[in-house]
XYZ file of C-alpha atoms in Angstrom:
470
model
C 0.000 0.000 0.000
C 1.573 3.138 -0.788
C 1.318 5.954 2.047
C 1.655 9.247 2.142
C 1.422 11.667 5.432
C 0.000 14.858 6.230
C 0.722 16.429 9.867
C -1.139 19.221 11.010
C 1.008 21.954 12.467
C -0.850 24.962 12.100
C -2.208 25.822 15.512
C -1.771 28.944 16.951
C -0.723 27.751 20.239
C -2.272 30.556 22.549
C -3.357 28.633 25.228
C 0.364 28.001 25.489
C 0.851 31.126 26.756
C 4.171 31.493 24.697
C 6.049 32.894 21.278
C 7.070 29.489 20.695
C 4.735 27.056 18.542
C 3.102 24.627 20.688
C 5.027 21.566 18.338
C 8.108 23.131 18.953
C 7.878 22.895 22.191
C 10.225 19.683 23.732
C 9.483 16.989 25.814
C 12.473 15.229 27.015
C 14.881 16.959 24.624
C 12.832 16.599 21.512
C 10.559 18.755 19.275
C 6.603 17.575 19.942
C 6.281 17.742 16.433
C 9.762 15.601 15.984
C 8.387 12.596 17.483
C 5.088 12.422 15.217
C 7.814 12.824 12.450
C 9.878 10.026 13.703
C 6.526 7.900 13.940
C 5.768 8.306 10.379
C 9.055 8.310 8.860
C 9.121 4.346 10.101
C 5.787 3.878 7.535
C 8.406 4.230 4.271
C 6.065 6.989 3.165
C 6.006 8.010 -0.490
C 5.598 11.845 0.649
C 5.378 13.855 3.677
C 3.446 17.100 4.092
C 3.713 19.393 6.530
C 1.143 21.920 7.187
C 1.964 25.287 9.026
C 0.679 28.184 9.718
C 2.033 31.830 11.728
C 4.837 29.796 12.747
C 5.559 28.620 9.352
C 9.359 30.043 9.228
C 9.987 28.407 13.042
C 8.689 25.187 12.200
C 10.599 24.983 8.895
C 13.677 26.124 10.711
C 13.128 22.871 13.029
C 12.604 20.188 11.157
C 15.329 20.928 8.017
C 17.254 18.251 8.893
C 14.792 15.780 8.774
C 14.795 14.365 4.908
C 12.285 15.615 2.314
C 9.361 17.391 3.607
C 6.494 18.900 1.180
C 4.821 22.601 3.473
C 1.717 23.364 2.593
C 1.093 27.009 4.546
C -2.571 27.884 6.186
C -2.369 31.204 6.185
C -5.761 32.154 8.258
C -6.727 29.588 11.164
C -9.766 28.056 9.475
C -9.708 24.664 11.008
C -8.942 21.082 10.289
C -10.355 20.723 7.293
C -9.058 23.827 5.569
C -6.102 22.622 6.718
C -5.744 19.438 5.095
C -6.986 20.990 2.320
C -4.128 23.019 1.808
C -2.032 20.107 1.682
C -3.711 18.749 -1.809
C -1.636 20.190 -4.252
C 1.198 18.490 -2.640
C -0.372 15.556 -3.227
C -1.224 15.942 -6.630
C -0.676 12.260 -8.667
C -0.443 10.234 -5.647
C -2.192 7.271 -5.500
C -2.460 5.395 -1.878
C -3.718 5.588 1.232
C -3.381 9.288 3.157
C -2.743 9.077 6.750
C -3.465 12.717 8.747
C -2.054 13.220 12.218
C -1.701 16.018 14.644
C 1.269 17.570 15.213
C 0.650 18.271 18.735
C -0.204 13.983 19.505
C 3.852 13.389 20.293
C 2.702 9.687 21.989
C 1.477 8.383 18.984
C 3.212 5.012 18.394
C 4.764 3.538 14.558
C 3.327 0.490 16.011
C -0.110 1.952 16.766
C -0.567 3.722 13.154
C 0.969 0.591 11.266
C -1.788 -1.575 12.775
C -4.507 1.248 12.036
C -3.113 1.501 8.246
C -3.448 -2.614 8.131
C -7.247 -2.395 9.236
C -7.860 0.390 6.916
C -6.566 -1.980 3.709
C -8.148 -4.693 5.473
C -11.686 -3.342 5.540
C -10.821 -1.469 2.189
C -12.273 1.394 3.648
C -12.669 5.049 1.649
C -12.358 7.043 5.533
C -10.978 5.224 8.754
C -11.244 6.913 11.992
C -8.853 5.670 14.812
C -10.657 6.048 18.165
C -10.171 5.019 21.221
C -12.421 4.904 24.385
C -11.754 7.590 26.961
C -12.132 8.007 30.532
C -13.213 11.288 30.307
C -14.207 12.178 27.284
C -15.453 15.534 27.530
C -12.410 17.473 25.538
C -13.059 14.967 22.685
C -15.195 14.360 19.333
C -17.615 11.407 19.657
C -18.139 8.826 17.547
C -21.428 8.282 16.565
C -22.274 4.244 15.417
C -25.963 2.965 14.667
C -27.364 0.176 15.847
C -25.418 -2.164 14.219
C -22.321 -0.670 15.224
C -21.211 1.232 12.188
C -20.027 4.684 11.882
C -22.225 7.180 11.171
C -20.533 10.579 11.963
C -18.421 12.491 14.838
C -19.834 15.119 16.595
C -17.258 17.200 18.321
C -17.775 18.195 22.099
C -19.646 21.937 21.609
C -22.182 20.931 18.954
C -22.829 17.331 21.009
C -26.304 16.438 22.926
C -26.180 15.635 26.347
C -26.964 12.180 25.263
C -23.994 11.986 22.672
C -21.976 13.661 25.449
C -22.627 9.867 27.488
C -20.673 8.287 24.527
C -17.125 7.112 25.061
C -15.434 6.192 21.948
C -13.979 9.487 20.739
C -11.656 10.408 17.787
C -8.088 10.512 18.145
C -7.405 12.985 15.389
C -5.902 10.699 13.428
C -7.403 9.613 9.656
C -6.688 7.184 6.581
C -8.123 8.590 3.190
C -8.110 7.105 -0.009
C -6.429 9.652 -2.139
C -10.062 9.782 -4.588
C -11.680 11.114 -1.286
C -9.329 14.702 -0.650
C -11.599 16.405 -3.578
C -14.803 15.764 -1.714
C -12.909 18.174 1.066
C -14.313 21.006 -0.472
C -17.695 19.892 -0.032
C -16.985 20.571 3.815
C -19.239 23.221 4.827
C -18.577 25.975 7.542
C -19.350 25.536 11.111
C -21.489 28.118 12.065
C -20.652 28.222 16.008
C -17.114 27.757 15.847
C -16.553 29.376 11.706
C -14.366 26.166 11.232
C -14.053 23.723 8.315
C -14.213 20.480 10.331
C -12.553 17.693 8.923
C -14.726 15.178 10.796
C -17.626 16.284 8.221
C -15.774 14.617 5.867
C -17.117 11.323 7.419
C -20.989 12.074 6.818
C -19.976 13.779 3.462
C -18.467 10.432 2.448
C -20.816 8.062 3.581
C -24.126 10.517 2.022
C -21.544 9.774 -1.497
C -21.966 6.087 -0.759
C -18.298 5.578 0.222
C -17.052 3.067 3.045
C -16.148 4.502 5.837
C -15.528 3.197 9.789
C -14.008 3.778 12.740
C -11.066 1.584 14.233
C -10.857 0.974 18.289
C -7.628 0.482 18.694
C -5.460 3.345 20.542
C -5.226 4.501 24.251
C -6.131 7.698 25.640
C -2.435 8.273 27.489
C -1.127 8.096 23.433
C -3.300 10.293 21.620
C -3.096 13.388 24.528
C -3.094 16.251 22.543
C -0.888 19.010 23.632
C -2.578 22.434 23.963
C -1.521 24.051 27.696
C 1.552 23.388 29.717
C -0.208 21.076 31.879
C -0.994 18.567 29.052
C 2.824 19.183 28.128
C 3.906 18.245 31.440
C 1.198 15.243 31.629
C 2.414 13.935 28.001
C 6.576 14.219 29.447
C 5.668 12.094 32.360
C 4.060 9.508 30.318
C 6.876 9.709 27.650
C 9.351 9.338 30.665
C 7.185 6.202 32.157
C 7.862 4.096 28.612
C 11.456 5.392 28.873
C 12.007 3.760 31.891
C 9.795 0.637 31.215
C 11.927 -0.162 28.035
C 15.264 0.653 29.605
C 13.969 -1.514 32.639
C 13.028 -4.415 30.251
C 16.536 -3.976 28.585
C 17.821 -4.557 31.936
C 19.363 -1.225 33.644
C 18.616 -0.119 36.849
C 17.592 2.649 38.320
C 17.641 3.375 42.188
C 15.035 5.997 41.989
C 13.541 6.300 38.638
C 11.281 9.497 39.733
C 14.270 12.079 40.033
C 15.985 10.375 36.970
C 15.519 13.100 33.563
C 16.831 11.343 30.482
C 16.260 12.566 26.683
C 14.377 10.577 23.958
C 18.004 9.972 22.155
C 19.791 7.776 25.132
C 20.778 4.994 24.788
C 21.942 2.865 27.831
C 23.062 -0.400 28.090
C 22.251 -3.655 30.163
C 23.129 -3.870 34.168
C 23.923 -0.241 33.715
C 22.645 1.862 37.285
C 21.394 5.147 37.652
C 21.224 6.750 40.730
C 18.937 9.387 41.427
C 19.290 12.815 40.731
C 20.819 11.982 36.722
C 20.325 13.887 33.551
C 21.172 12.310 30.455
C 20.359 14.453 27.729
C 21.100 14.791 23.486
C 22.374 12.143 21.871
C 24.273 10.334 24.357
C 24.893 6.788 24.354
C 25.682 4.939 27.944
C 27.386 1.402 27.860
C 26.460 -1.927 29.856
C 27.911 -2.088 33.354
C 28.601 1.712 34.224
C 27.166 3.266 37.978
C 26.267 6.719 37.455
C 25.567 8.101 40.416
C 24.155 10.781 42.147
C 23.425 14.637 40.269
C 25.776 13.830 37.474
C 24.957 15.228 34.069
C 25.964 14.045 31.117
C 24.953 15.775 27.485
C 26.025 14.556 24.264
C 28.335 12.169 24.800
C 29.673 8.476 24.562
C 30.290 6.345 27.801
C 31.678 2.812 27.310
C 31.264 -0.038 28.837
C 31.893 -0.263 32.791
C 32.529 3.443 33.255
C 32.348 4.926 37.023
C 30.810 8.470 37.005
C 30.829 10.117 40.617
C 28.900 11.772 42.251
C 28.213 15.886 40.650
C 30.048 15.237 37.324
C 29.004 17.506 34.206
C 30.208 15.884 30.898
C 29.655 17.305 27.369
C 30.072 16.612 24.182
C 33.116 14.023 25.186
C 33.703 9.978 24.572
C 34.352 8.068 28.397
C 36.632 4.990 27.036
C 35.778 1.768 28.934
C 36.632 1.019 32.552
C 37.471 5.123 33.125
C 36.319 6.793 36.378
C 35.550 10.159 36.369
C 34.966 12.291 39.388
C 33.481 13.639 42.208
C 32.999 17.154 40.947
C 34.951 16.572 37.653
C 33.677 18.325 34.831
C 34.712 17.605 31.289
C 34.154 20.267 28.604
C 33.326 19.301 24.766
C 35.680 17.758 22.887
C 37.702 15.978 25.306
C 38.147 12.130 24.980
C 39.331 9.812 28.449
C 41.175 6.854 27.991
C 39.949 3.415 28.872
C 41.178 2.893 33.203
C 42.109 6.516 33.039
C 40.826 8.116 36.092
C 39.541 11.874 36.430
C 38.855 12.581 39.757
C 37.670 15.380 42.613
C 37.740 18.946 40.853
C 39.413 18.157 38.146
C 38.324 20.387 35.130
C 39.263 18.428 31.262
C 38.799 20.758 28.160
C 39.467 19.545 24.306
C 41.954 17.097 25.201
C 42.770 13.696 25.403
C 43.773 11.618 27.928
C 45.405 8.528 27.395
C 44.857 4.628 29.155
C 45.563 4.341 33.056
C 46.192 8.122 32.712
C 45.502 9.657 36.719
C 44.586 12.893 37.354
C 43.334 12.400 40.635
C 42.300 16.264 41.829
C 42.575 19.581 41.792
C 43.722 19.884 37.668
C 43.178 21.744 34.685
C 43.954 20.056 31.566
C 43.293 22.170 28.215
C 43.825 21.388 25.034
C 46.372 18.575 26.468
C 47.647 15.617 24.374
C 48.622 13.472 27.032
C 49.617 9.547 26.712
C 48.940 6.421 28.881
C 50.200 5.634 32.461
C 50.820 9.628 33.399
C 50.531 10.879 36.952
C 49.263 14.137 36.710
C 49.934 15.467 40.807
C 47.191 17.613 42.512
C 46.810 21.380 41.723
C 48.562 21.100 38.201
C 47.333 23.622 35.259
C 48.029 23.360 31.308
C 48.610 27.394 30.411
C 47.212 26.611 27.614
C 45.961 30.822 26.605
C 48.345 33.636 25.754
C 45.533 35.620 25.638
C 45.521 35.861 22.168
C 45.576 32.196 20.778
C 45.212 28.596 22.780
C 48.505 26.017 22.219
C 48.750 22.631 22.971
C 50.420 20.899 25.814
C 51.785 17.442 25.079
C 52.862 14.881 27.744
C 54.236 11.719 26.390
C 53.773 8.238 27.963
C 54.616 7.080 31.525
C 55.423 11.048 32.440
C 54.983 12.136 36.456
C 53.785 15.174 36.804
C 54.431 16.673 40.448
C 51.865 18.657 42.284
C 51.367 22.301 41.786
C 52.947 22.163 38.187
C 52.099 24.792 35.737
C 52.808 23.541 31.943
C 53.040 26.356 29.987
C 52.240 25.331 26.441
C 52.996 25.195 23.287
C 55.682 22.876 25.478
C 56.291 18.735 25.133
C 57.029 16.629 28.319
C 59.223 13.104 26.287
C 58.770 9.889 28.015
C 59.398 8.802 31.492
C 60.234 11.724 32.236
C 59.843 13.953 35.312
C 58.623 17.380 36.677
C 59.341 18.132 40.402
C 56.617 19.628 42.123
C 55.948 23.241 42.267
C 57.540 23.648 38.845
C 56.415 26.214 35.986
C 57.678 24.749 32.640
C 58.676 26.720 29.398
C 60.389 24.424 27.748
C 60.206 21.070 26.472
C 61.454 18.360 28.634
C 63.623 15.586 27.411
C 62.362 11.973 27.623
C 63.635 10.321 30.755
C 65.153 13.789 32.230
C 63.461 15.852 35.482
C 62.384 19.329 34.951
C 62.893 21.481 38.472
C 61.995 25.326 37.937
C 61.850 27.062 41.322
C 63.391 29.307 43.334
C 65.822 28.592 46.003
C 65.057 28.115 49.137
C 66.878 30.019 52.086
C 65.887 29.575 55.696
C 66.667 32.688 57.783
C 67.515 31.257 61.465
C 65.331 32.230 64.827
C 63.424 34.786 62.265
C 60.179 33.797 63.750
C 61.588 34.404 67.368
C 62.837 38.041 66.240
C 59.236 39.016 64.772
C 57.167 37.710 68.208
C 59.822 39.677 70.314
C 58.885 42.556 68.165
C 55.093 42.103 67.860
C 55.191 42.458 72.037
C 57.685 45.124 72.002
C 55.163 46.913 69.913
C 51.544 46.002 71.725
C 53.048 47.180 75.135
C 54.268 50.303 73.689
C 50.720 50.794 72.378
C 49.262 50.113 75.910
C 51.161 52.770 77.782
C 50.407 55.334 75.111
C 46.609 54.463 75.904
C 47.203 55.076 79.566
């Protein structure tokens, strides 16, 4: 069956209470309007139209990176069925099935509309409706079936009789058309209470032309929530968060307090993996099998192999954790940095745009910028790259099996060779040789019974300051 989609994106989103387009709002790091894209983009669709509205350049904006997209543009707010009607001429010579969803319906499940297309070919239907029966249906359009339990029409909430009102099954906003039916949608007449075209006319227009239409029971009311105020927004994140957790759950991680955990719709975590609370994984990051990630750790954009050790109030971004690495308490590494596998980053240590090689320690109080830095280094507490002239940044290079000692400032462009070694307190210019040891202080000279000389003074002075008082 050949498919083509048509996502409704037009709304003018003022119960929002905001600039921003209600579909471009995000839920869990993603576009609203994103994940009813994703949904259909698993359907191998022949086209995709989008149609938009006063947000038209926004929306556009968003979703450019998403493969070929046909806009169709409602320029006045005339309802659903002027707005699918806008999307006809870029459909012209398709032949197929046309499935319409909301853009604002960011639950809707690949698995829910591929079952709802099936039934449509199935009954080889002209119009299927997917509805669904709600608990409280009273924001809803009704579905309307005779005795016999066919479809006759939906009636949407304001123009519905108190009896009608008692009904149910509602519509879910979603619809399969037989591309011969989109010219009947100018035989869709105004509303005159609400002065909308109402694409759920389209049903009774259809069946008074003798067409087959019907509706299909199959979704549930948590996945067609439409979004419309912030409180929907925040009641469609926690159920998006609730299959999160059930599929990473089922997959085998662990979480030791799932409420307080925020994690974005494009993780990725592997198997016996646990999450303590208080952790927000967001973007694209991708978390290996085995790893402990515990408490108010962030992590954004980034890869984290297998068996990793974050600690406890870590920020990560943009970076690559090789496997078996420990990072932190209170590390933080900036984008572009990359930690070797057993390397260990530990309290306050602060890694920008470099890379730090296997078994590497830098076990506190360190700044390491734009560092190239090899496997088995000690890097001592309180040691800085100078990696700014204030001008342009240089690189600092530290070859394998290098001790660094504490309170070291590197002042780069500079290259420590191999095995070699810089005493502590040392500020180095220069490259070091491999195997040699780099000392750059002052020297030290002790002034005997100084200390004794200043106290003696100190008194001398307060008692000459208490018989000036008197």
């Amino acid at each position: 069956m050949n498919i083509a989609g048509v996502i409704l994106a037009a709304g003018l989103s003022t119960r929002m209470k905001s600039s921003l387009p209600k579909v471009l709002h995000t839920m869990h790091g993603t576009p609203l309007l994103q994940y009813v894209i994703n949904a259909l983009s698993t359907l191998k669709l022949k086209r995709l139209v989008l149609v938009v509205g006063k947000h038209s350049e926004a929306i556009r904006e968003s979703v450019q990176k998403t493969g070929k997209i046909f806009f169709a543009e409602q320029k006045e707010p005339k309802g659903t069925g002027h707005a699918v009607l806008q999307a006809v001429p870029s459909l012209l010579g398709f032949k197929g099935a046309v499935l319409i969803v909301n853009g604002d319906s960011p639950l809707v499940t690949p698995e829910t509309l591929r079952k709802f297309l099936k039934y449509h070919k199935k009954k080889r239907n002209d119009i299927s409706v997917l509805s669904f029966t709600s608990q409280n249906p009273a924001s809803y359009g009704r579905v309307l079936r005779d005795d016999r339990g066919r479809m006759l029409s939906v009636v949407e909430e304001r123009d519905a009789t108190a009896e009608q009102k008692l009904i149910r099954e509602v519509n879910s906003g979603v619809y399969a058309l037989g591309s011969h039916v989109l010219p009947l949608l100018r035989d869709i007449r105004l509303n005159p209470v609400k002065r909308e075209y109402y694409l759920t006319d389209l049903v009774h227009i259809a069946r008074e032309k003798g067409l087959k239409e019907d509706a299909c029971c199959i979704g549930s009311e948590e996945e067609f929530i439409g979004v419309n105020t912030r409180e929907e927004l925040d009641r469609a994140r926690a159920f998006m968060k609730d299959r999160m957790i059930s599929r990473f759950t089922k997959k085998g991680v662990n979480f030791v307090a799932a409420v307080s955990v925020f994690l974005s719709s494009d993780t990725d975590i592997g198997k016996e993996t646990t999450l303590y609370p208080n952790v927000h994984i967001e973007g694209k990051t991708r978390i290996g099998r085995g790893c402990v990630i515990y408490p108010n750790v962030r992590i954004l954009n980034s890869v984290i192999e297998d068996g990793v050790v974050i600690k406890d109030s870590t920020l990560i971004e943009d970076s690559v954790v090789r496997k078996l690495a420990s990072v932190g308490p209170f590390a933080h590494i900036r984008p572009g940095s990359v930690i070797g596998r057993e390397a260990k980053i530990g309290n306050f240590v602060e890694v920008k745009k470099s890379v730090i090689g296997p078994g590497t320690k830098a076990s506190h109080l360190t700044y390491l910028g734009d560092a190239r830095i090899g496997k088995d280094v000690n890097i001592g507490a309180g040691t800085i790259t100078c990696n700014y002239d204030g001008k342009k940044k240089h690189t600092t290079t530290v070859e394998d099996h290098v001790f660094i000692g504490s309170d070291s400032q590197l002042v780069a462009p500079v290259i420590i060779g191999k095995r070699a070694y810089v005493g502590a307190g040392s500020t180095i210019t220069r490259d070091v040789p491999a195997e040699a040891l780099a000392v750059s202080r002052t020297k030290q000279t002790n002034i005997e019974g100084w200390a004794r000389t200043k106290k003696s003074k100190a008194k001398g002075a307060k008692s000459k300051a208490g018989r000036a008082k008197s």
